[in-house]
Amino acid sequence: ATKIVILLLSWLAFAALLTGQVELGLAGLLPGYLAGFAGTLGTVAIAMLLADVRAARWLIQLGQASMAIYVMHTIVSAGTRVLVSVTDLPLEPAPVVFLSTLSGILVPYLAYSLAQRLGMARWLGIGGFARDETRPSSRRQIDSAGRV
């Protein structure tokens, strides 16, 4: 219940900034920072609420692939736009942006998943640095005498 109250209050303060209820400029600098802080708290509260939801596991997986997505999204999105332009389909900008965004997330995620399965993610610099709490540990336990 506390998480929900923090979430609602912080997002209300953030919404006040967005709707212009908080004056921007030098006189409104402190309220602007407070509203930004409130929005950040709201985002953290959402993350805390979703951490307990089993259906949000896909967000955890996307977060683990975030380095791969960050590194590869630009080239994949640009490639998608080029492919769409080569097909000469009379597409409006909105579907092209949607396809570029979707491919810019899914293709790097699939590349990350493949690299993880092949054991190359760390070598490629796109993952394997943080401890993955969702899988059983693959590290061998060594006791104080050095035995496995």
mmCIF file of C-alpha atoms in Angstrom:
data_model
loop_
_atom_site.group_PDB
_atom_site.id
_atom_site.type_symbol
_atom_site.label_atom_id
_atom_site.label_comp_id
_atom_site.label_asym_id
_atom_site.label_seq_id
_atom_site.Cartn_x
_atom_site.Cartn_y
_atom_site.Cartn_z
ATOM 1 C CA ALA A 1 0.000 0.000 0.000
ATOM 2 C CA THR A 2 2.892 2.372 0.739
ATOM 3 C CA LYS A 3 4.354 1.788 -2.715
ATOM 4 C CA ILE A 4 1.047 2.680 -4.335
ATOM 5 C CA VAL A 5 0.728 5.901 -2.308
ATOM 6 C CA ILE A 6 4.293 6.937 -3.230
ATOM 7 C CA LEU A 7 3.557 6.097 -6.850
ATOM 8 C CA LEU A 8 0.359 8.147 -6.992
ATOM 9 C CA LEU A 9 1.724 11.182 -5.154
ATOM 10 C CA SER A 10 4.923 11.347 -7.146
ATOM 11 C CA TRP A 11 3.188 10.929 -10.487
ATOM 12 C CA LEU A 12 0.639 13.609 -9.550
ATOM 13 C CA ALA A 13 3.489 16.013 -8.833
ATOM 14 C CA PHE A 14 5.145 15.081 -12.109
ATOM 15 C CA ALA A 15 1.860 15.564 -13.984
ATOM 16 C CA ALA A 16 1.566 19.026 -12.421
ATOM 17 C CA LEU A 17 4.899 19.935 -14.008
ATOM 18 C CA LEU A 18 3.870 18.567 -17.382
ATOM 19 C CA THR A 19 0.537 20.385 -17.423
ATOM 20 C CA GLY A 20 2.130 23.701 -16.568
ATOM 21 C CA GLN A 21 0.855 23.942 -13.007
ATOM 22 C CA VAL A 22 4.433 24.431 -11.843
ATOM 23 C CA GLU A 23 6.068 27.558 -13.243
ATOM 24 C CA LEU A 24 9.208 26.939 -15.249
ATOM 25 C CA GLY A 25 12.078 29.361 -15.288
ATOM 26 C CA LEU A 26 14.400 30.702 -12.628
ATOM 27 C CA ALA A 27 11.576 31.389 -10.145
ATOM 28 C CA GLY A 28 10.181 27.903 -10.658
ATOM 29 C CA LEU A 29 13.489 26.076 -10.565
ATOM 30 C CA LEU A 30 12.976 24.401 -7.181
ATOM 31 C CA PRO A 31 9.414 23.220 -7.927
ATOM 32 C CA GLY A 32 10.660 21.926 -11.274
ATOM 33 C CA TYR A 33 13.405 19.915 -9.596
ATOM 34 C CA LEU A 34 10.949 18.650 -6.994
ATOM 35 C CA ALA A 35 8.530 17.581 -9.717
ATOM 36 C CA GLY A 36 11.372 15.824 -11.564
ATOM 37 C CA PHE A 37 12.368 14.072 -8.359
ATOM 38 C CA ALA A 38 8.737 13.077 -7.827
ATOM 39 C CA GLY A 39 8.598 11.632 -11.343
ATOM 40 C CA THR A 40 11.742 9.651 -10.625
ATOM 41 C CA LEU A 41 10.218 8.310 -7.410
ATOM 42 C CA GLY A 42 7.130 7.322 -9.379
ATOM 43 C CA THR A 43 9.241 5.416 -11.869
ATOM 44 C CA VAL A 44 11.085 3.617 -9.061
ATOM 45 C CA ALA A 45 7.744 2.815 -7.396
ATOM 46 C CA ILE A 46 6.458 1.311 -10.649
ATOM 47 C CA ALA A 47 9.621 -0.786 -10.915
ATOM 48 C CA MET A 48 9.168 -1.965 -7.315
ATOM 49 C CA LEU A 49 5.546 -2.898 -7.968
ATOM 50 C CA LEU A 50 6.430 -4.754 -11.156
ATOM 51 C CA ALA A 51 9.250 -6.648 -9.431
ATOM 52 C CA ASP A 52 6.617 -8.670 -7.586
ATOM 53 C CA VAL A 53 4.564 -9.381 -10.719
ATOM 54 C CA ARG A 54 5.460 -12.620 -12.463
ATOM 55 C CA ALA A 55 4.098 -11.368 -15.789
ATOM 56 C CA ALA A 56 6.705 -8.580 -15.844
ATOM 57 C CA ARG A 57 9.584 -11.039 -16.262
ATOM 58 C CA TRP A 58 10.012 -9.872 -19.872
ATOM 59 C CA LEU A 59 11.012 -6.447 -18.531
ATOM 60 C CA ILE A 60 13.776 -8.061 -16.500
ATOM 61 C CA GLN A 61 15.010 -9.860 -19.605
ATOM 62 C CA LEU A 62 14.957 -6.636 -21.623
ATOM 63 C CA GLY A 63 16.879 -4.919 -18.840
ATOM 64 C CA GLN A 64 19.528 -7.626 -18.914
ATOM 65 C CA ALA A 65 19.853 -7.119 -22.677
ATOM 66 C CA SER A 66 19.964 -3.320 -22.398
ATOM 67 C CA MET A 67 23.648 -3.033 -23.321
ATOM 68 C CA ALA A 68 23.076 -5.007 -26.523
ATOM 69 C CA ILE A 69 20.005 -2.928 -27.317
ATOM 70 C CA TYR A 70 21.908 0.292 -26.640
ATOM 71 C CA VAL A 71 24.848 -0.729 -28.821
ATOM 72 C CA MET A 72 22.907 -2.189 -31.752
ATOM 73 C CA HIS A 73 19.614 -0.282 -31.946
ATOM 74 C CA THR A 74 20.853 2.543 -34.168
ATOM 75 C CA ILE A 75 22.242 0.360 -36.937
ATOM 76 C CA VAL A 76 19.262 -2.021 -36.840
ATOM 77 C CA SER A 77 16.698 0.800 -36.887
ATOM 78 C CA ALA A 78 18.513 2.510 -39.761
ATOM 79 C CA GLY A 79 18.709 -0.776 -41.633
ATOM 80 C CA THR A 80 14.982 -1.267 -41.199
ATOM 81 C CA ARG A 81 14.279 2.191 -42.623
ATOM 82 C CA VAL A 82 16.524 1.436 -45.603
ATOM 83 C CA LEU A 83 14.786 -1.896 -46.215
ATOM 84 C CA VAL A 84 11.380 -0.228 -46.082
ATOM 85 C CA SER A 85 12.490 2.484 -48.505
ATOM 86 C CA VAL A 86 13.908 -0.092 -50.944
ATOM 87 C CA THR A 87 10.575 -1.941 -51.091
ATOM 88 C CA ASP A 88 8.870 1.174 -52.503
ATOM 89 C CA LEU A 89 5.827 0.591 -50.316
ATOM 90 C CA PRO A 90 3.844 3.810 -49.846
ATOM 91 C CA LEU A 91 4.090 3.776 -46.055
ATOM 92 C CA GLU A 92 3.317 6.731 -43.860
ATOM 93 C CA PRO A 93 6.012 7.791 -41.378
ATOM 94 C CA ALA A 94 4.223 6.319 -38.333
ATOM 95 C CA PRO A 95 4.406 2.649 -39.445
ATOM 96 C CA VAL A 96 8.041 3.103 -40.467
ATOM 97 C CA VAL A 97 8.898 4.555 -37.050
ATOM 98 C CA PHE A 98 6.995 1.699 -35.369
ATOM 99 C CA LEU A 99 8.811 -0.971 -37.413
ATOM 100 C CA SER A 100 12.179 0.701 -36.860
ATOM 101 C CA THR A 101 11.611 0.921 -33.115
ATOM 102 C CA LEU A 102 10.357 -2.640 -32.851
ATOM 103 C CA SER A 103 13.264 -4.031 -34.863
ATOM 104 C CA GLY A 104 15.719 -1.814 -32.950
ATOM 105 C CA ILE A 105 14.674 -3.582 -29.756
ATOM 106 C CA LEU A 106 13.888 -7.131 -30.896
ATOM 107 C CA VAL A 107 16.883 -7.796 -33.169
ATOM 108 C CA PRO A 108 19.468 -6.743 -30.542
ATOM 109 C CA TYR A 109 17.552 -8.754 -27.917
ATOM 110 C CA LEU A 110 17.667 -11.839 -30.143
ATOM 111 C CA ALA A 111 21.384 -11.246 -30.829
ATOM 112 C CA TYR A 112 21.967 -10.964 -27.073
ATOM 113 C CA SER A 113 20.046 -14.194 -26.435
ATOM 114 C CA LEU A 114 22.078 -16.012 -29.094
ATOM 115 C CA ALA A 115 25.345 -14.641 -27.712
ATOM 116 C CA GLN A 116 24.335 -15.770 -24.213
ATOM 117 C CA ARG A 117 23.550 -19.285 -25.452
ATOM 118 C CA LEU A 118 26.883 -19.482 -27.295
ATOM 119 C CA GLY A 119 28.769 -18.113 -24.291
ATOM 120 C CA MET A 120 30.013 -15.114 -26.269
ATOM 121 C CA ALA A 121 28.041 -12.247 -24.681
ATOM 122 C CA ARG A 122 30.819 -11.203 -22.327
ATOM 123 C CA TRP A 123 33.450 -11.496 -25.052
ATOM 124 C CA LEU A 124 31.320 -9.301 -27.352
ATOM 125 C CA GLY A 125 30.849 -6.766 -24.554
ATOM 126 C CA ILE A 126 27.073 -6.955 -24.554
ATOM 127 C CA GLY A 127 26.360 -8.829 -21.362
ATOM 128 C CA GLY A 128 27.381 -11.378 -18.834
ATOM 129 C CA PHE A 129 28.761 -8.805 -16.405
ATOM 130 C CA ALA A 130 26.015 -8.726 -13.777
ATOM 131 C CA ARG A 131 24.998 -11.723 -11.758
ATOM 132 C CA ASP A 132 21.799 -13.196 -13.161
ATOM 133 C CA GLU A 133 19.468 -13.924 -10.258
ATOM 134 C CA THR A 134 16.918 -15.629 -12.516
ATOM 135 C CA ARG A 135 19.115 -18.674 -13.219
ATOM 136 C CA PRO A 136 20.727 -21.163 -10.870
ATOM 137 C CA SER A 137 24.377 -20.463 -10.290
ATOM 138 C CA SER A 138 26.722 -22.169 -12.696
ATOM 139 C CA ARG A 139 29.780 -21.335 -10.623
ATOM 140 C CA ARG A 140 31.353 -24.129 -8.658
ATOM 141 C CA GLN A 141 31.493 -23.589 -4.935
ATOM 142 C CA ILE A 142 34.970 -23.858 -3.438
ATOM 143 C CA ASP A 143 35.392 -24.474 0.272
ATOM 144 C CA SER A 144 38.093 -22.978 2.489
ATOM 145 C CA ALA A 145 40.468 -25.898 1.751
ATOM 146 C CA GLY A 146 40.247 -25.187 -2.002
ATOM 147 C CA ARG A 147 38.108 -28.222 -2.820
ATOM 148 C CA VAL A 148 35.265 -28.044 -5.346
#
